[in-house]
PDB file of C-alpha atoms in Angstrom:
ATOM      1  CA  UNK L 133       0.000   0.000   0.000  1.00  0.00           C
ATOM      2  CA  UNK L 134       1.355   3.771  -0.936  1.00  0.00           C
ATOM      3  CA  UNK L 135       0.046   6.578   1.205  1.00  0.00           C
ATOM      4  CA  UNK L 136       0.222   9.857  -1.119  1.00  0.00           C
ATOM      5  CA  UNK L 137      -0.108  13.464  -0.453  1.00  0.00           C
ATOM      6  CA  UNK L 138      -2.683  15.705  -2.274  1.00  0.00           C
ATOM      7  CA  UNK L 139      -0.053  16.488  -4.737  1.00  0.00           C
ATOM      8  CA  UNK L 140       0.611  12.615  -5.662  1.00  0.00           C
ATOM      9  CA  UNK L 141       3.482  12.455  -3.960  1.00  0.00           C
ATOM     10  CA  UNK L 142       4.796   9.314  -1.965  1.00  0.00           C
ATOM     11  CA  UNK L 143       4.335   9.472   1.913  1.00  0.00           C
ATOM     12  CA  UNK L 144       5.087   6.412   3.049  1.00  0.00           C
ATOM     13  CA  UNK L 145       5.020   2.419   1.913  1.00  0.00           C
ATOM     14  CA  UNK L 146       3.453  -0.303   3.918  1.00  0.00           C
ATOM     15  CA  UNK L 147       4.044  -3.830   3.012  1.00  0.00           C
ATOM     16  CA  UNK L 148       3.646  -6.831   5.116  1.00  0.00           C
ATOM     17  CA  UNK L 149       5.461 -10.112   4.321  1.00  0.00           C
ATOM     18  CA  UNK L 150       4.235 -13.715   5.827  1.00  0.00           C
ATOM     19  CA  UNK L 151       5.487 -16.693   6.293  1.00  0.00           C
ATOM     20  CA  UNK L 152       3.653 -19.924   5.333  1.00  0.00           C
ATOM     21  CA  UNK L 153       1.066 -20.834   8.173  1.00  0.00           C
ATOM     22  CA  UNK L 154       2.097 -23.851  10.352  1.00  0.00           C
ATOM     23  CA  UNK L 155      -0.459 -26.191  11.554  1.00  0.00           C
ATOM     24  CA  UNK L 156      -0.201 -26.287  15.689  1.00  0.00           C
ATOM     25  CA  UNK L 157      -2.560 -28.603  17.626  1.00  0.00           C
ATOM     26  CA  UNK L 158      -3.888 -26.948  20.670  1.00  0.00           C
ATOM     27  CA  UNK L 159      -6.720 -27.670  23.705  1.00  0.00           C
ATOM     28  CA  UNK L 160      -9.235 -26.215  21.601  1.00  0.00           C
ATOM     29  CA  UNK L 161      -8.333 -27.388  18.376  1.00  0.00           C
ATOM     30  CA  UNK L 162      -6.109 -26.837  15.304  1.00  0.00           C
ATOM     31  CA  UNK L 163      -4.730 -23.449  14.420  1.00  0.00           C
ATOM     32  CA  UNK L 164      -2.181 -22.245  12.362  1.00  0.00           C
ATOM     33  CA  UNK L 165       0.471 -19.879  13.027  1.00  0.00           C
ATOM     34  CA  UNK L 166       2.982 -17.394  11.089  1.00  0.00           C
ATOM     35  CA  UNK L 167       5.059 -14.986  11.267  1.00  0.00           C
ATOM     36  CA  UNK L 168       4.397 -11.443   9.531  1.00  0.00           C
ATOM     37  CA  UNK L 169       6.736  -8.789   9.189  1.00  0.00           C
ATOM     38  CA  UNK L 170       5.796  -4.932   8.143  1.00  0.00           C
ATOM     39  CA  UNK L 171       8.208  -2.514   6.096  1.00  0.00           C
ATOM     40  CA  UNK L 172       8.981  -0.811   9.581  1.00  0.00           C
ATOM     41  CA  UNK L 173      10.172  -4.073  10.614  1.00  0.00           C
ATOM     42  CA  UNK L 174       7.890  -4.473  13.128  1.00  0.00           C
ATOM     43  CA  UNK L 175       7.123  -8.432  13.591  1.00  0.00           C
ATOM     44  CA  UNK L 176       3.956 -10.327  14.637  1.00  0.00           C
ATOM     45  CA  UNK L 177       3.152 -14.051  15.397  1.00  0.00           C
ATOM     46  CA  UNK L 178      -0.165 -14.749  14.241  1.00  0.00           C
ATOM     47  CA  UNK L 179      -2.443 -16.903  15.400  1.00  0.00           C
ATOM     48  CA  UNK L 180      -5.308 -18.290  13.678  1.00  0.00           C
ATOM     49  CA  UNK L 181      -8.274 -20.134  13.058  1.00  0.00           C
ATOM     50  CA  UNK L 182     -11.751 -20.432  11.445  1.00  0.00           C
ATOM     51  CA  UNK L 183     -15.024 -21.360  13.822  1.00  0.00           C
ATOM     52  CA  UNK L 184     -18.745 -21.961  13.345  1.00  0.00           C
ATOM     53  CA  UNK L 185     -20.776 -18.960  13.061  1.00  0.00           C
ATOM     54  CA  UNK L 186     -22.454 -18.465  16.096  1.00  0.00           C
ATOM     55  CA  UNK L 187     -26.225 -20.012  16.582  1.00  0.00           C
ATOM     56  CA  UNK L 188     -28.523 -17.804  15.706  1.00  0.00           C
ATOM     57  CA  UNK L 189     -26.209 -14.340  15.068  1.00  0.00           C
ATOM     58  CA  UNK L 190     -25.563 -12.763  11.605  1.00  0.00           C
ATOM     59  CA  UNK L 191     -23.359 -10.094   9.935  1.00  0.00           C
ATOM     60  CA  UNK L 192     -24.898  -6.705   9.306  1.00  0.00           C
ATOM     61  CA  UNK L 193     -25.779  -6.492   5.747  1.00  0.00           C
ATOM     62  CA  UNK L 194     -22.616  -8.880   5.162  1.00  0.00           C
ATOM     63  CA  UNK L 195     -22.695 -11.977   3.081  1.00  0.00           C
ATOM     64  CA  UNK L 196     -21.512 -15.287   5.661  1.00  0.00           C
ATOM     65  CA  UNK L 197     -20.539 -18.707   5.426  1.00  0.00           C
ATOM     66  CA  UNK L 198     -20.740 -21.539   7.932  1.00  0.00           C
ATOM     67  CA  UNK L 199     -17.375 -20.817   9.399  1.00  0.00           C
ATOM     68  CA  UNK L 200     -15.771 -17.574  10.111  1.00  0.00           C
ATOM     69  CA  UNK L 201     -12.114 -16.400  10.226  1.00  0.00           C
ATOM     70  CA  UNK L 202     -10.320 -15.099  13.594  1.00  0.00           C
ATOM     71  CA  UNK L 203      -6.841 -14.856  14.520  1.00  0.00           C
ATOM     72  CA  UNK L 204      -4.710 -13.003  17.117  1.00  0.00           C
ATOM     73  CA  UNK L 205      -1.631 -11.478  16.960  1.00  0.00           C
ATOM     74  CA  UNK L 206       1.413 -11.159  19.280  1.00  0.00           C
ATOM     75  CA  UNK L 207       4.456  -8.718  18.463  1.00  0.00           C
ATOM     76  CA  UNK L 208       7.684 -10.290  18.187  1.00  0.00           C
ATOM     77  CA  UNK L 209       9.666  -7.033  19.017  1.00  0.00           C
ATOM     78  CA  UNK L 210       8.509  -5.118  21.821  1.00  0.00           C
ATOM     79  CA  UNK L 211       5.442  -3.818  22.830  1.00  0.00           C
ATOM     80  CA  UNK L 212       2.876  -3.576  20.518  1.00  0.00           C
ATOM     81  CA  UNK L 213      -0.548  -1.157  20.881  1.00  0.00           C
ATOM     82  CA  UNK L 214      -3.344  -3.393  20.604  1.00  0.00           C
ATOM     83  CA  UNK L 215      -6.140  -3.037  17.836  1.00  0.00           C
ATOM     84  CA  UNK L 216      -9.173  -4.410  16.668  1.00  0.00           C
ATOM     85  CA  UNK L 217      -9.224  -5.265  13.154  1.00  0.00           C
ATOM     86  CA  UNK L 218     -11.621  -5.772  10.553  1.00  0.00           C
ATOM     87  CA  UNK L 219      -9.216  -6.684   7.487  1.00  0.00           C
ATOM     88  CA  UNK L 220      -7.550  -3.321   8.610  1.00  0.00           C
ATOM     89  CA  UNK L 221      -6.767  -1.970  11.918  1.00  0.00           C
ATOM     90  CA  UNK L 222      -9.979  -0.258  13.104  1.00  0.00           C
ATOM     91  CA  UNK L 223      -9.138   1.125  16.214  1.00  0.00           C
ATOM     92  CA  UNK L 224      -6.738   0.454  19.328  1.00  0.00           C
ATOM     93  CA  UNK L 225      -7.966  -1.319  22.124  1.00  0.00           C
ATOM     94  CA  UNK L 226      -6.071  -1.364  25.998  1.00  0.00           C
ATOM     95  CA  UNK L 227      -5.015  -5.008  25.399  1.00  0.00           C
ATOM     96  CA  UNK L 228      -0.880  -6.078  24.416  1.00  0.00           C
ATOM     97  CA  UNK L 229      -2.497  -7.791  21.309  1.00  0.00           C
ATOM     98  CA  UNK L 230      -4.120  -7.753  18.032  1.00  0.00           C
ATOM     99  CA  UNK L 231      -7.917  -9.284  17.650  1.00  0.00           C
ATOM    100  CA  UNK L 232      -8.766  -9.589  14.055  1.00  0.00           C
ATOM    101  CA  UNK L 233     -12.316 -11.063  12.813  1.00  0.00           C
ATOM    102  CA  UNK L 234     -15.139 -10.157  10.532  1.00  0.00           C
ATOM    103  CA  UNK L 235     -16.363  -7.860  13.315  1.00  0.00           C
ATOM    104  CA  UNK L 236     -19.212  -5.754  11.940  1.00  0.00           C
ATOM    105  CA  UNK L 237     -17.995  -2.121  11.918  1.00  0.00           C
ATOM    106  CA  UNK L 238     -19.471   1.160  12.672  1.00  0.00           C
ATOM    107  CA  UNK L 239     -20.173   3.033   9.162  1.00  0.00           C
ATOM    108  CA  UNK L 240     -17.237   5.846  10.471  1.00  0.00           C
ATOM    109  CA  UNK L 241     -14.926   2.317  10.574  1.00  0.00           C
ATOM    110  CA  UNK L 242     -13.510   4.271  13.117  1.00  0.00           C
ATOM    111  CA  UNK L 243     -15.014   1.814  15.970  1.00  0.00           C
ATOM    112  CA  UNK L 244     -16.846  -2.201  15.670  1.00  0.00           C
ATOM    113  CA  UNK L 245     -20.868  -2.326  16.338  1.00  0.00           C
ATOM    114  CA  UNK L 246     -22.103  -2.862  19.718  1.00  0.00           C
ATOM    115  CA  UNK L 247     -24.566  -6.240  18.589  1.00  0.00           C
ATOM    116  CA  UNK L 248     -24.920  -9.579  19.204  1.00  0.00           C
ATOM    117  CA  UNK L 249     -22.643 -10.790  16.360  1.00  0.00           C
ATOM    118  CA  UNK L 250     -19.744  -8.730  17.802  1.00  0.00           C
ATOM    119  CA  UNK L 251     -19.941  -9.865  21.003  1.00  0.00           C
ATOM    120  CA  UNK L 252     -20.562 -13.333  20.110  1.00  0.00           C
ATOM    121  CA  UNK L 253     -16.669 -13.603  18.365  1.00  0.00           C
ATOM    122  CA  UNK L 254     -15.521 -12.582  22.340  1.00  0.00           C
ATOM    123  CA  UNK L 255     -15.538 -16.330  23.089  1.00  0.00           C
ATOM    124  CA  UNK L 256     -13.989 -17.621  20.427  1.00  0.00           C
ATOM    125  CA  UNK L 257     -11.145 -14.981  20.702  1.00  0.00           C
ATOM    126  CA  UNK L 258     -10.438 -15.572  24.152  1.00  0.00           C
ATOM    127  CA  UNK L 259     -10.350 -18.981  23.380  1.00  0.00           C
ATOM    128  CA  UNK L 260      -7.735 -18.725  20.398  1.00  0.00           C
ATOM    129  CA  UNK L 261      -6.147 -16.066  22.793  1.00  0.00           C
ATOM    130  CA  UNK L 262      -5.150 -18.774  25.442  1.00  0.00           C
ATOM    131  CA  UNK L 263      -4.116 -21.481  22.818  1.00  0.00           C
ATOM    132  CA  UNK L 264      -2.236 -18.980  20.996  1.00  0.00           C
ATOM    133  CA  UNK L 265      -0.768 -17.543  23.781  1.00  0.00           C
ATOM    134  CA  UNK L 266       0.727 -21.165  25.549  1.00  0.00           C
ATOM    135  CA  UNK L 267       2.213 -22.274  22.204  1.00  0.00           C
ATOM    136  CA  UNK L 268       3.864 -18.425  22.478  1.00  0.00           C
ATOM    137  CA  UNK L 269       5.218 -19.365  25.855  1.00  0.00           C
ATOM    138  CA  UNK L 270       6.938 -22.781  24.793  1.00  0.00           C
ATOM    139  CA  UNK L 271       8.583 -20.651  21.758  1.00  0.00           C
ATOM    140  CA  UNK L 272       9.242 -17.571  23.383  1.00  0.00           C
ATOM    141  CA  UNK L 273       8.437 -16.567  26.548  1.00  0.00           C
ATOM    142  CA  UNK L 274      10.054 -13.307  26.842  1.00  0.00           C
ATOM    143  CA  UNK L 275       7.888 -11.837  24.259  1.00  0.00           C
ATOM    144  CA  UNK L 276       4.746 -14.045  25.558  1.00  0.00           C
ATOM    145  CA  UNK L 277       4.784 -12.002  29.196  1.00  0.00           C
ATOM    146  CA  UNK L 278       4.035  -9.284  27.585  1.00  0.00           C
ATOM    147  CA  UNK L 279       1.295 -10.527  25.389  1.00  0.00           C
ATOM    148  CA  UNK L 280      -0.760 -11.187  28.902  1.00  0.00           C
ATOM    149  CA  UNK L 281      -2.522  -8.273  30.014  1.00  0.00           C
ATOM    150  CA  UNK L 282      -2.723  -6.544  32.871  1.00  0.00           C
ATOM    151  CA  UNK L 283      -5.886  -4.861  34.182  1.00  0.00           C
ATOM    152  CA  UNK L 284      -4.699  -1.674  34.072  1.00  0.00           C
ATOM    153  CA  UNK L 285      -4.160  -1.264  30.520  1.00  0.00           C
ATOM    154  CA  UNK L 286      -7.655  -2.264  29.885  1.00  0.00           C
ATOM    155  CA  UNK L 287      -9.070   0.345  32.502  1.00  0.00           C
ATOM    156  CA  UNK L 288      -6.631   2.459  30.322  1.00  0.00           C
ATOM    157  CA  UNK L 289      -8.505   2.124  27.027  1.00  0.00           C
ATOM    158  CA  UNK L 290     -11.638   4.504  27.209  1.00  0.00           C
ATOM    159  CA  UNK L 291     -13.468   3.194  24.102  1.00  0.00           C
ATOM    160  CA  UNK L 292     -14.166  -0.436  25.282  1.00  0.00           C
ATOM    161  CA  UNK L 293     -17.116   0.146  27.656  1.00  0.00           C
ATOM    162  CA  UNK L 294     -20.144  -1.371  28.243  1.00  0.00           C
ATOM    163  CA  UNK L 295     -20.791  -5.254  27.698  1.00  0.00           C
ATOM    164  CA  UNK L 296     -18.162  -5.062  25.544  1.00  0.00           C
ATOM    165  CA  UNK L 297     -15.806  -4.264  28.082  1.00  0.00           C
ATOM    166  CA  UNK L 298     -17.584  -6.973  30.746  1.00  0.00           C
ATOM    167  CA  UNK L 299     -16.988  -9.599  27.776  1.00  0.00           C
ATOM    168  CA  UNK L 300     -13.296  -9.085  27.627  1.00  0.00           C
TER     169      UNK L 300
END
């Protein structure tokens, strides 16, 4: 991706390699993992897997399947600032981690939906969150400490509120 000025010219470059995704057996199932590396070389492991739609929720004017994508992501060099994504990085949340799933977004994209189908993918995340973040531990536990949260950097966040917050 190029970000340009209003006069064309070239502000920055992103680009984001990945490794091939490595099958890991966990508690709750397969996932696969990778590495991912930005232009700025910052580095992520990434964590991820595909589970059943949730009974009875659906995406907001969104086309779904029977399964849906979700993956977390852990950086490999140093603290990261957590976001939410929805393909792309929505908005930061007070968590040492990455969440990415077909979240339904607010229209500004600046924020995800408070409904049912958002807060449904909670579960599943927190679920890939602890698999994800045990295999992190056997391969590296320096960075895995600080992919575990403390409370205070959630109180720290002032967007997550509500359920949402209660979920989490």
């Amino acid at each position: 991706v190029v970000l340009r000025g209003p006069a064309g010219e070239e502000l920055a470059k992103l680009h984001l390699d990945r490794d091939a995704p490595e099958l890991v057996k966990s508690a709750s199932g397969e996932m696969t993992r990778r590495a991912a590396k930005a232009s700025d070389s910052r580095e992520w492991a990434v964590y991820s897997r595909s589970v059943p739609v949730p009974t009875g929720r659906t995406r907001a004017r969104k086309a779904q399947t029977r399964r849906t994508p979700i993956a977390v992501a852990f950086s490999l060099v140093g603290p990261d600032i957590g976001h939410l994504h929805v393909g792309l990085p929505v908005r930061q949340i007070g968590l040492p981690f990455r969440l990415m799933a077909q979240f339904d977004p607010l229209t500004s994209r600046r924020d995800i939906s408070d409904d049912p189908w958002n807060h449904s993918l909670v579960e599943p995340l927190s679920a890939l969150w602890l698999d994800a973040v045990l295999d992190h531990f056997e391969r590296n536990p320096v960075a895995a400490w600080a992919a575990v949260p403390l409370k205070d950097e959630l109180d720290d966040d002032g967007q997550t509120t509500g359920q949402l917050r209660a979920e989490i």
